[in-house]
Tab-separated table of C-alpha atoms and ligand atoms in Angstrom:
chain	number	residue	atom	x	y	z
A	33	MET	CA	46.197	-146.115	189.694
A	34	THR	CA	48.932	-146.618	192.447
A	35	HIS	CA	52.310	-146.166	190.945
A	36	SER	CA	54.482	-149.461	191.408
A	37	SER	CA	58.134	-148.908	191.691
A	38	LYS	CA	58.634	-151.047	188.568
A	39	LEU	CA	59.263	-148.514	185.724
A	40	SER	CA	58.924	-149.162	182.003
A	41	PRO	CA	61.526	-147.127	180.339
A	42	LEU	CA	61.652	-146.840	176.447
A	43	GLU	CA	64.023	-145.359	173.743
A	44	ALA	CA	62.847	-143.532	170.694
A	45	SER	CA	65.440	-143.420	167.778
A	46	ARG	CA	65.346	-141.814	164.259
A	47	GLY	CA	64.154	-143.945	161.566
A	48	SER	CA	62.438	-144.107	158.001
A	49	PRO	CA	59.641	-141.684	157.500
A	50	LEU	CA	56.162	-142.089	159.290
A	51	THR	CA	53.374	-143.281	156.893
A	52	GLY	CA	49.975	-144.301	157.317
A	53	ARG	CA	46.324	-143.630	158.109
A	54	VAL	CA	45.224	-144.010	161.621
A	55	ARG	CA	42.274	-142.931	164.136
A	56	VAL	CA	43.654	-142.189	167.376
A	57	PRO	CA	41.483	-143.320	170.217
A	58	GLY	CA	38.273	-141.194	171.474
A	59	ASP	CA	38.468	-137.835	173.084
A	60	LYS	CA	39.110	-137.966	176.646
A	61	SER	CA	36.959	-134.935	177.763
A	62	ILE	CA	34.077	-136.078	175.947
A	63	SER	CA	34.611	-139.539	177.139
A	64	HIS	CA	34.554	-138.548	180.912
A	65	ARG	CA	31.434	-136.292	180.296
A	66	ALA	CA	29.498	-138.796	178.164
A	67	LEU	CA	29.895	-141.204	181.407
A	68	ILE	CA	28.953	-138.434	183.918
A	69	LEU	CA	25.897	-136.920	182.130
A	70	GLY	CA	24.535	-140.358	181.253
A	71	ALA	CA	24.922	-141.476	184.725
A	72	LEU	CA	22.654	-138.217	185.753
A	73	ALA	CA	20.182	-138.881	182.804
A	74	VAL	CA	16.998	-140.998	183.003
A	75	GLY	CA	17.013	-143.782	180.576
A	76	GLU	CA	19.747	-145.148	178.378
A	77	THR	CA	23.003	-143.305	177.030
A	78	ARG	CA	24.713	-145.362	174.205
A	79	ILE	CA	28.442	-144.230	173.705
A	80	GLN	CA	30.266	-145.253	170.541
A	81	GLY	CA	34.114	-144.723	170.464
A	82	LEU	CA	34.710	-144.121	174.095
A	83	LEU	CA	38.293	-143.695	175.143
A	84	GLU	CA	39.245	-146.999	177.209
A	85	SER	CA	42.171	-145.505	179.156
A	86	GLU	CA	42.940	-145.650	182.862
A	87	ASP	CA	41.402	-142.111	183.403
A	88	VAL	CA	38.176	-142.871	181.819
A	89	LEU	CA	37.668	-146.397	183.179
A	90	ASN	CA	38.128	-144.665	186.620
A	91	THR	CA	35.171	-142.157	185.976
A	92	ALA	CA	33.092	-145.642	184.741
A	93	LYS	CA	33.813	-147.380	187.905
A	94	ALA	CA	33.025	-144.101	190.078
A	95	MET	CA	29.594	-143.719	188.162
A	96	ARG	CA	28.998	-147.295	189.352
A	97	ALA	CA	29.887	-146.852	192.777
A	98	LEU	CA	27.381	-143.777	192.768
A	99	GLY	CA	24.409	-145.852	191.348
A	100	ALA	CA	24.521	-145.965	187.767
A	101	GLN	CA	24.642	-149.075	185.466
A	102	VAL	CA	27.558	-148.785	183.073
A	103	LEU	CA	28.199	-151.582	180.577
A	104	ARG	CA	30.395	-152.517	177.589
A	105	ASP	CA	28.998	-154.525	175.221
A	106	GLY	CA	30.889	-157.137	172.938
A	107	ASP	CA	31.048	-154.528	170.005
A	108	GLY	CA	32.752	-151.871	172.136
A	109	THR	CA	29.714	-149.654	172.530
A	110	TRP	CA	29.377	-148.445	176.260
A	111	SER	CA	25.619	-148.348	177.526
A	112	VAL	CA	24.757	-146.207	180.928
A	113	GLN	CA	21.562	-146.442	182.556
A	114	GLY	CA	21.292	-143.224	184.475
A	115	VAL	CA	19.682	-142.339	187.920
A	116	GLY	CA	18.449	-138.878	187.012
A	117	VAL	CA	19.794	-135.293	188.118
A	118	ALA	CA	20.551	-135.415	192.039
A	119	GLY	CA	19.928	-139.123	192.303
A	120	PHE	CA	23.259	-140.446	193.090
A	121	ALA	CA	23.510	-142.903	195.725
A	122	GLN	CA	26.090	-142.787	198.444
A	123	PRO	CA	29.340	-144.854	197.599
A	124	GLU	CA	30.487	-147.613	199.934
A	125	ALA	CA	34.308	-146.503	199.511
A	126	PRO	CA	36.466	-143.816	198.416
A	127	LEU	CA	36.308	-142.973	194.793
A	128	ASP	CA	39.787	-143.444	193.523
A	129	PHE	CA	40.432	-140.969	189.973
A	130	GLY	CA	43.885	-142.366	189.741
A	131	ASN	CA	45.763	-139.625	187.622
A	132	SER	CA	42.729	-137.645	186.648
A	133	GLY	CA	41.874	-134.152	187.486
A	134	THR	CA	39.074	-133.900	184.970
A	135	GLY	CA	37.457	-137.304	186.161
A	136	CYS	CA	37.532	-136.190	190.023
A	137	ARG	CA	36.975	-132.476	189.778
A	138	LEU	CA	33.657	-133.112	187.323
A	139	VAL	CA	32.152	-135.618	189.592
A	140	MET	CA	32.724	-133.607	192.606
A	141	GLY	CA	30.586	-131.110	190.894
A	142	ALA	CA	28.092	-133.588	190.285
A	143	VAL	CA	28.155	-135.172	193.791
A	144	ALA	CA	27.820	-131.751	194.951
A	145	GLY	CA	24.073	-131.431	194.005
A	146	CYS	CA	23.106	-134.676	195.692
A	147	PRO	CA	22.657	-135.311	199.253
A	148	ILE	CA	25.354	-137.719	199.618
A	149	THR	CA	29.016	-137.777	201.182
A	150	ALA	CA	31.729	-139.092	199.054
A	151	THR	CA	35.550	-139.293	199.446
A	152	PHE	CA	37.631	-138.544	196.623
A	153	ASP	CA	41.176	-139.611	196.056
A	154	GLY	CA	43.947	-140.490	193.535
A	155	ASP	CA	47.683	-141.016	192.939
A	156	ALA	CA	50.396	-139.233	194.098
A	157	SER	CA	50.196	-136.679	191.161
A	158	LEU	CA	46.388	-136.065	191.517
A	159	ARG	CA	46.974	-135.831	195.338
A	160	SER	CA	49.317	-132.787	194.648
A	161	ARG	CA	46.901	-130.900	192.722
A	162	PRO	CA	44.830	-127.964	193.668
A	163	MET	CA	41.138	-128.809	194.520
A	164	ARG	CA	40.002	-125.376	196.107
A	165	ARG	CA	39.501	-124.125	192.784
A	166	ILE	CA	36.461	-126.638	192.682
A	167	VAL	CA	35.522	-126.982	196.288
A	168	ASP	CA	35.209	-123.131	196.892
A	169	PRO	CA	32.449	-122.418	194.610
A	170	LEU	CA	30.842	-125.573	195.316
A	171	ALA	CA	30.514	-124.571	199.115
A	172	LEU	CA	28.857	-121.476	197.680
A	173	MET	CA	26.308	-123.796	196.655
A	174	GLY	CA	25.908	-125.631	199.989
A	175	ALA	CA	28.239	-128.570	199.456
A	176	LYS	CA	30.705	-129.088	202.435
A	177	VAL	CA	34.168	-130.318	202.840
A	178	THR	CA	34.228	-132.367	206.017
A	179	ALA	CA	37.913	-134.056	205.493
A	180	GLN	CA	41.007	-132.952	203.382
A	181	SER	CA	44.666	-133.272	203.148
A	182	GLU	CA	46.813	-130.275	203.808
A	183	GLY	CA	46.138	-127.470	201.326
A	184	GLY	CA	42.852	-128.621	200.436
A	185	ARG	CA	44.403	-131.515	198.446
A	186	LEU	CA	42.961	-135.275	197.908
A	187	PRO	CA	41.969	-137.460	199.817
A	188	LEU	CA	38.902	-134.885	200.277
A	189	THR	CA	35.542	-135.805	201.742
A	190	LEU	CA	32.543	-133.721	200.325
A	191	GLN	CA	29.024	-133.715	201.765
A	192	GLY	CA	26.743	-132.819	198.733
A	193	ALA	CA	23.952	-129.954	199.363
A	194	ARG	CA	20.530	-131.297	200.423
A	195	ASP	CA	19.227	-127.981	198.747
A	196	PRO	CA	21.794	-126.809	196.542
A	197	LEU	CA	21.591	-123.009	195.724
A	198	PRO	CA	22.123	-121.386	192.062
A	199	ILE	CA	25.043	-119.210	192.214
A	200	GLU	CA	26.713	-116.594	189.865
A	201	TYR	CA	30.244	-117.564	189.741
A	202	ARG	CA	33.148	-115.458	188.284
A	203	SER	CA	35.765	-117.936	187.971
A	204	PRO	CA	39.283	-116.683	188.293
A	205	VAL	CA	40.756	-118.963	185.818
A	206	ALA	CA	39.676	-120.039	182.431
A	207	SER	CA	39.234	-123.833	183.355
A	208	ALA	CA	36.637	-126.063	181.828
A	209	GLN	CA	36.819	-128.085	185.013
A	210	ILE	CA	36.123	-125.340	187.226
A	211	LYS	CA	33.004	-124.289	184.946
A	212	SER	CA	31.846	-128.032	184.616
A	213	ALA	CA	32.237	-128.581	188.002
A	214	VAL	CA	29.717	-125.653	188.973
A	215	LEU	CA	27.386	-126.405	186.052
A	216	LEU	CA	27.089	-130.058	186.906
A	217	ALA	CA	26.202	-129.229	190.716
A	218	GLY	CA	23.793	-126.318	189.194
A	219	LEU	CA	21.817	-129.074	187.461
A	220	ALA	CA	20.276	-130.185	190.830
A	221	ALA	CA	19.588	-126.235	192.096
A	222	PRO	CA	16.344	-124.471	191.183
A	223	GLY	CA	16.871	-121.358	189.001
A	224	ILE	CA	19.749	-120.231	186.994
A	225	THR	CA	23.437	-121.219	187.741
A	226	THR	CA	25.870	-118.784	185.768
A	227	VAL	CA	29.429	-119.353	185.439
A	228	ILE	CA	31.450	-116.408	184.047
A	229	GLU	CA	34.957	-117.343	182.672
A	230	PRO	CA	37.726	-114.821	181.817
A	231	ALA	CA	38.356	-116.641	178.500
A	232	ALA	CA	36.671	-119.222	176.613
A	233	SER	CA	37.423	-122.856	177.678
A	234	ARG	CA	36.372	-126.081	176.030
A	235	ASP	CA	32.872	-125.973	175.811
A	236	HIS	CA	32.059	-129.753	175.735
A	237	THR	CA	29.896	-129.706	179.000
A	238	GLU	CA	27.723	-127.139	177.548
A	239	LEU	CA	27.400	-128.968	174.168
A	240	MET	CA	26.538	-132.107	175.919
A	241	LEU	CA	24.218	-130.949	178.407
A	242	ARG	CA	22.096	-129.419	175.373
A	243	HIS	CA	22.310	-132.740	173.627
A	244	PHE	CA	20.805	-134.405	176.596
A	245	GLY	CA	18.047	-131.807	177.092
A	246	ALA	CA	19.002	-128.957	179.468
A	247	GLU	CA	18.557	-125.537	178.602
A	248	ILE	CA	22.125	-123.514	178.536
A	249	VAL	CA	22.822	-120.400	177.113
A	250	SER	CA	26.350	-119.131	176.267
A	251	VAL	CA	27.172	-115.457	175.432
A	252	PRO	CA	30.578	-113.172	175.285
A	253	ASP	CA	31.633	-111.455	178.332
A	254	GLY	CA	34.213	-108.923	177.682
A	255	ALA	CA	36.754	-109.343	174.922
A	256	ASP	CA	37.805	-113.002	175.445
A	257	GLY	CA	35.149	-114.414	178.247
A	258	ARG	CA	31.994	-116.226	178.225
A	259	LYS	CA	28.842	-116.043	180.541
A	260	ILE	CA	27.188	-119.693	180.764
A	261	SER	CA	23.604	-119.847	182.381
A	262	LEU	CA	22.146	-123.167	183.102
A	263	THR	CA	18.263	-123.497	183.926
A	264	GLY	CA	18.321	-126.248	186.995
A	265	GLN	CA	16.450	-129.129	187.534
A	266	PRO	CA	16.110	-130.153	183.964
A	267	GLU	CA	14.753	-133.797	183.211
A	268	LEU	CA	18.168	-134.898	181.414
A	269	HIS	CA	17.304	-137.847	178.786
A	270	GLY	CA	19.636	-140.307	177.958
A	271	ALA	CA	21.241	-139.661	174.316
A	272	PRO	CA	23.434	-141.269	171.849
A	273	VAL	CA	27.077	-140.022	171.906
A	274	ALA	CA	29.528	-140.571	169.104
A	275	VAL	CA	32.983	-139.671	170.357
A	276	PRO	CA	35.375	-138.211	168.046
A	277	ALA	CA	39.379	-138.802	167.797
A	278	ASP	CA	41.060	-136.770	170.618
A	279	PRO	CA	42.930	-133.915	168.801
A	280	SER	CA	45.221	-133.919	172.096
A	281	SER	CA	46.335	-137.426	171.457
A	282	ALA	CA	46.705	-136.831	167.583
A	283	ALA	CA	48.840	-133.913	168.582
A	284	PHE	CA	51.788	-136.343	169.226
A	285	PRO	CA	51.941	-138.538	166.103
A	286	ILE	CA	50.984	-135.017	164.235
A	287	VAL	CA	53.856	-133.376	165.591
A	288	ALA	CA	56.101	-136.582	164.940
A	289	ALA	CA	54.820	-136.756	161.232
A	290	LEU	CA	55.899	-132.941	160.874
A	291	ILE	CA	59.355	-133.223	162.325
A	292	VAL	CA	60.482	-136.715	160.835
A	293	PRO	CA	61.573	-135.955	157.223
A	294	GLU	CA	59.469	-137.245	154.504
A	295	SER	CA	56.581	-138.326	156.658
A	296	ASP	CA	52.953	-138.324	155.445
A	297	VAL	CA	50.230	-139.393	157.749
A	298	THR	CA	46.296	-139.262	157.661
A	299	PHE	CA	44.108	-138.834	160.742
A	300	ASP	CA	40.748	-139.626	160.733
A	301	ASP	CA	37.844	-138.193	162.592
A	302	VAL	CA	39.842	-135.664	164.844
A	303	MET	CA	37.575	-133.428	166.748
A	304	THR	CA	38.034	-129.716	165.427
A	305	ASN	CA	36.014	-127.912	167.974
A	306	PRO	CA	37.731	-124.536	167.576
A	307	LEU	CA	38.236	-124.251	171.383
A	308	ARG	CA	40.572	-127.222	171.036
A	309	THR	CA	42.759	-126.396	167.790
A	310	GLY	CA	45.010	-123.744	168.983
A	311	LEU	CA	47.977	-126.314	168.329
A	312	PHE	CA	46.865	-126.870	164.794
A	313	THR	CA	46.498	-122.992	164.258
A	314	THR	CA	50.082	-122.531	165.945
A	315	LEU	CA	51.722	-125.435	163.946
A	316	ARG	CA	50.453	-124.003	160.462
A	317	GLU	CA	51.769	-120.445	161.764
A	318	MET	CA	55.177	-122.184	161.894
A	319	GLY	CA	54.839	-123.622	158.454
A	320	ALA	CA	53.400	-126.926	158.984
A	321	SER	CA	51.321	-128.952	156.132
A	322	ILE	CA	48.116	-130.059	157.714
A	323	GLU	CA	45.343	-130.235	155.253
A	324	GLU	CA	42.023	-130.629	156.630
A	325	THR	CA	39.177	-132.442	154.500
A	326	HIS	CA	36.040	-134.264	155.100
A	327	ALA	CA	34.727	-131.879	157.763
A	328	ARG	CA	31.796	-133.091	159.154
A	329	GLY	CA	29.556	-132.314	162.465
A	330	ASP	CA	26.808	-134.433	162.612
A	331	THR	CA	27.213	-136.159	165.846
A	332	GLY	CA	27.317	-132.755	168.081
A	333	GLU	CA	30.986	-131.989	167.848
A	334	PRO	CA	32.878	-130.850	164.595
A	335	MET	CA	35.589	-133.487	162.926
A	336	ALA	CA	37.477	-133.716	160.110
A	337	GLN	CA	40.463	-135.850	158.641
A	338	LEU	CA	43.837	-134.280	158.744
A	339	ARG	CA	46.730	-135.323	156.290
A	340	VAL	CA	50.283	-134.351	157.749
A	341	ARG	CA	53.238	-134.022	155.646
A	342	ALA	CA	56.771	-133.343	156.984
A	343	SER	CA	57.394	-129.636	156.957
A	344	LYS	CA	60.086	-127.134	157.698
A	345	LEU	CA	59.184	-125.311	160.644
A	346	ARG	CA	59.955	-121.946	161.990
A	347	GLY	CA	59.696	-120.414	165.340
A	348	VAL	CA	56.635	-118.100	166.157
A	349	GLU	CA	55.156	-116.137	168.873
A	350	VAL	CA	52.324	-117.746	170.684
A	351	PRO	CA	49.950	-115.527	172.193
A	352	ALA	CA	48.545	-115.953	175.778
A	353	ALA	CA	44.834	-115.447	174.704
A	354	ARG	CA	45.277	-118.897	172.836
A	355	ALA	CA	46.322	-120.656	175.890
A	356	PRO	CA	42.883	-122.480	176.635
A	357	SER	CA	42.569	-123.852	173.116
A	358	MET	CA	45.899	-125.707	173.390
A	359	ILE	CA	46.573	-125.981	177.076
A	360	ASP	CA	47.417	-129.638	176.943
A	361	GLU	CA	49.515	-129.183	173.957
A	362	TYR	CA	52.475	-127.140	174.943
A	363	LEU	CA	54.631	-129.797	175.710
A	364	VAL	CA	54.544	-131.285	172.233
A	365	LEU	CA	54.449	-127.900	170.499
A	366	ALA	CA	57.802	-127.292	172.722
A	367	VAL	CA	58.951	-130.480	170.891
A	368	ALA	CA	58.082	-129.075	167.528
A	369	ALA	CA	59.649	-125.590	168.594
A	370	ALA	CA	62.896	-127.310	169.163
A	371	PHE	CA	62.934	-128.709	165.501
A	372	ALA	CA	62.161	-125.504	164.116
A	373	GLU	CA	64.294	-122.655	162.822
A	374	GLY	CA	64.452	-119.804	165.307
A	375	THR	CA	62.813	-118.639	168.742
A	376	THR	CA	59.276	-119.930	169.834
A	377	THR	CA	57.973	-117.949	172.535
A	378	MET	CA	54.741	-119.248	174.278
A	379	ARG	CA	53.121	-116.859	176.530
A	380	GLY	CA	50.859	-117.025	179.673
A	381	LEU	CA	51.477	-120.777	180.607
A	382	HIS	CA	50.737	-120.317	184.408
A	383	GLU	CA	48.012	-123.128	184.403
A	384	LEU	CA	50.849	-125.458	183.220
A	385	ARG	CA	52.061	-125.290	186.578
A	386	VAL	CA	49.132	-127.385	188.046
A	387	LYS	CA	48.638	-130.145	185.394
A	388	GLU	CA	49.591	-134.031	185.853
A	389	SER	CA	53.187	-132.403	186.627
A	390	ASP	CA	54.513	-128.852	186.847
A	391	ARG	CA	54.452	-129.031	183.055
A	392	LEU	CA	56.662	-125.623	182.640
A	393	GLU	CA	59.467	-127.046	184.460
A	394	ALA	CA	59.329	-130.652	183.162
A	395	THR	CA	59.203	-129.304	179.516
A	396	ALA	CA	62.169	-127.326	180.022
A	397	ALA	CA	64.095	-130.014	181.534
A	398	MET	CA	62.946	-132.529	178.863
A	399	LEU	CA	64.463	-129.947	176.350
A	400	ARG	CA	67.430	-129.078	178.321
A	401	VAL	CA	68.466	-132.654	178.627
A	402	ASN	CA	68.469	-133.392	175.054
A	403	GLY	CA	70.514	-130.235	173.951
A	404	VAL	CA	67.885	-127.581	173.589
A	405	LYS	CA	67.996	-124.193	174.862
A	406	VAL	CA	64.875	-123.316	176.704
A	407	GLY	CA	64.165	-120.206	179.147
A	408	ILE	CA	61.154	-119.597	181.560
A	409	GLU	CA	60.720	-115.971	182.169
A	410	GLY	CA	57.451	-115.489	184.589
A	411	ASP	CA	54.678	-117.284	182.696
A	412	ASP	CA	56.483	-117.692	179.460
A	413	MET	CA	58.444	-120.285	177.667
A	414	ILE	CA	61.137	-119.596	175.117
A	415	VAL	CA	62.615	-122.173	172.948
A	416	GLU	CA	65.604	-121.438	170.928
A	417	GLY	CA	64.977	-123.966	167.739
A	418	ARG	CA	68.030	-124.868	165.678
A	419	GLY	CA	66.384	-127.144	163.039
A	420	HIS	CA	67.452	-130.335	164.764
A	421	VAL	CA	67.894	-131.717	168.320
A	422	PRO	CA	71.030	-133.440	169.495
A	423	GLY	CA	69.058	-135.728	171.757
A	424	GLY	CA	70.932	-138.436	173.859
A	425	GLY	CA	69.027	-137.357	177.277
A	426	VAL	CA	66.938	-139.496	179.593
A	427	VAL	CA	63.449	-137.787	180.307
A	428	ALA	CA	61.977	-137.690	183.783
A	429	THR	CA	58.257	-138.279	183.227
A	430	HIS	CA	56.944	-137.261	186.535
A	431	MET	CA	53.917	-139.468	186.476
A	432	ASP	CA	53.072	-137.438	183.429
A	433	HIS	CA	51.423	-138.926	180.152
A	434	ARG	CA	51.845	-136.103	178.018
A	435	ILE	CA	55.734	-135.616	179.202
A	436	ALA	CA	56.312	-139.406	178.142
A	437	MET	CA	54.792	-139.012	174.652
A	438	SER	CA	56.426	-135.903	173.952
A	439	ALA	CA	59.907	-137.269	174.588
A	440	LEU	CA	59.306	-140.356	172.591
A	441	VAL	CA	58.179	-137.808	169.603
A	442	MET	CA	61.282	-136.066	169.933
A	443	GLY	CA	63.333	-139.022	170.035
A	444	CYS	CA	61.943	-139.917	166.277
A	445	ALA	CA	63.833	-137.337	164.610
A	446	SER	CA	66.564	-136.384	167.103
A	447	ASP	CA	70.160	-137.075	166.227
A	448	ARG	CA	70.784	-139.177	168.997
A	449	PRO	CA	67.969	-141.543	170.697
A	450	VAL	CA	65.952	-140.276	173.334
A	451	ARG	CA	64.834	-142.187	176.383
A	452	VAL	CA	62.041	-141.866	179.115
A	453	ASP	CA	62.323	-143.200	182.524
A	454	ASP	CA	58.750	-144.443	182.537
A	455	THR	CA	55.760	-145.232	179.948
A	456	THR	CA	53.268	-146.553	182.462
A	457	PHE	CA	51.249	-143.119	182.339
A	458	ILE	CA	50.585	-143.352	178.895
A	459	ALA	CA	47.940	-145.713	179.565
A	460	THR	CA	45.891	-142.898	181.369
A	461	SER	CA	44.901	-141.211	178.126
A	462	PHE	CA	46.408	-143.192	175.000
A	463	PRO	CA	47.038	-146.922	175.730
A	464	ASP	CA	47.797	-147.577	172.059
A	465	PHE	CA	50.372	-144.931	171.560
A	466	ILE	CA	53.221	-147.173	171.479
A	467	PRO	CA	51.914	-149.849	169.000
A	468	MET	CA	50.269	-147.057	166.853
A	469	MET	CA	53.659	-145.138	166.737
A	470	GLN	CA	55.293	-148.201	165.725
A	471	ARG	CA	53.023	-148.963	163.038
A	472	LEU	CA	53.563	-145.686	161.461
A	473	GLY	CA	57.284	-146.546	161.269
A	474	ALA	CA	58.697	-145.331	164.672
A	475	VAL	CA	61.548	-146.879	166.265
A	476	PHE	CA	60.885	-147.656	169.935
A	477	ALA	CA	63.025	-150.109	171.975
B	285	S3P	C1	39.658	-130.688	180.605
B	285	S3P	C2	40.067	-129.299	180.751
B	285	S3P	C3	41.576	-128.768	180.785
B	285	S3P	C4	42.737	-129.674	180.416
B	285	S3P	C5	42.208	-131.171	180.695
B	285	S3P	C6	40.765	-131.822	180.272
B	285	S3P	C7	38.342	-131.073	180.510
B	285	S3P	O1	41.860	-128.499	182.321
B	285	S3P	O2	43.856	-129.555	180.796
B	285	S3P	O3	43.165	-132.133	180.271
B	285	S3P	O4	38.226	-132.208	180.045
B	285	S3P	O5	37.629	-130.280	180.972
B	285	S3P	P1	41.368	-126.932	182.735
B	285	S3P	O6	40.145	-126.581	182.230
B	285	S3P	O7	41.233	-127.058	184.097
B	285	S3P	O8	42.526	-126.254	182.453
């Protein structure tokens, strides 16, 4: 998506309690992977509950450009007819991933194992994000970057390997995007491709690869790390995928329900994969009432119903080791921390600097402009909670959906309204966010 100069500002004000029962849209990570693995499999993959957001729709377009057939049925089911491992066709035009680091980086991995050349591009936010962390390991496997922008950024042209090599790659960062890119390239390599990560990142790629018929083994490595080994050149078979509700999207109305007095909201089918639930653990430590029932895992990923009631929160210390399991949730956690009594210290947040925006700076700015005291010390963020937030600020969203949603959540309970300069990017992950929040009782104007 190009960022038009037309901004859509919005203001959130304090209103009555939030109440109701909702299912937030499908998980973004799983939606990208279902399309990509469906495209690399032989036969049909039917996907229920795919997240129909701009990020995911860009991945769907890329899969079509690479030769897969991707269709949406009238009932909202998506079907993908894949081309088989290493079967991608050369795309005729650059692949535009809009705002999506995940779509772009995972597809880079898949392309790296095919004898084709593709150009990757995105919006101004994605063009500013680091890509060497992805293309460096892919180069070890035989892929070549034939054109790139300064600092190894997009637009970038990648020539896939004719005969990809299996590697053992020790990733310097606990990143599911790096791990997934190497594993997707490894599908086309003979022998075992191994990724060692310093701490466990989300394992949706591993789970879904297994579901599609690949042989993949994951074992602990050191105190927090994992070693993941994939046997190359499997025959992947199209398989049904039911996408659970996205815990990273649910995070916004969940925090809103906690901070707006007397709220009581129930969330259906929220994915509860332990590598994604660091926010829920932290909120519970802060005193949040989050009741989990109806746990099930029949569709490959665990999920549950969550009942969230307004709660008095207290400041806590969030250990760095928890970061991979809540990497996208620190923005909205910082909002919860501002409404808590006492100090919340969040440690080890360096990866926040390379997300859709520099989220460490943008989160601190969002809080400060609304009268909250916040400090950044190295990689740590310290929020001084006072039990209430003065509000009254205008928040700069920096093309970042999660900044926009976090600021609007803050405005639901702050003393004075909170305004965001632009809500356009919410459509990248949670197109229904504004009407869904309004249905629960939020006052947005
Ligand atoms: C994602 C991984 C995370 C996360 C992103 C989605 C994924 O990035 O921030 O929103 O689906 O693999 P890193 O693993 O690179 O930290």
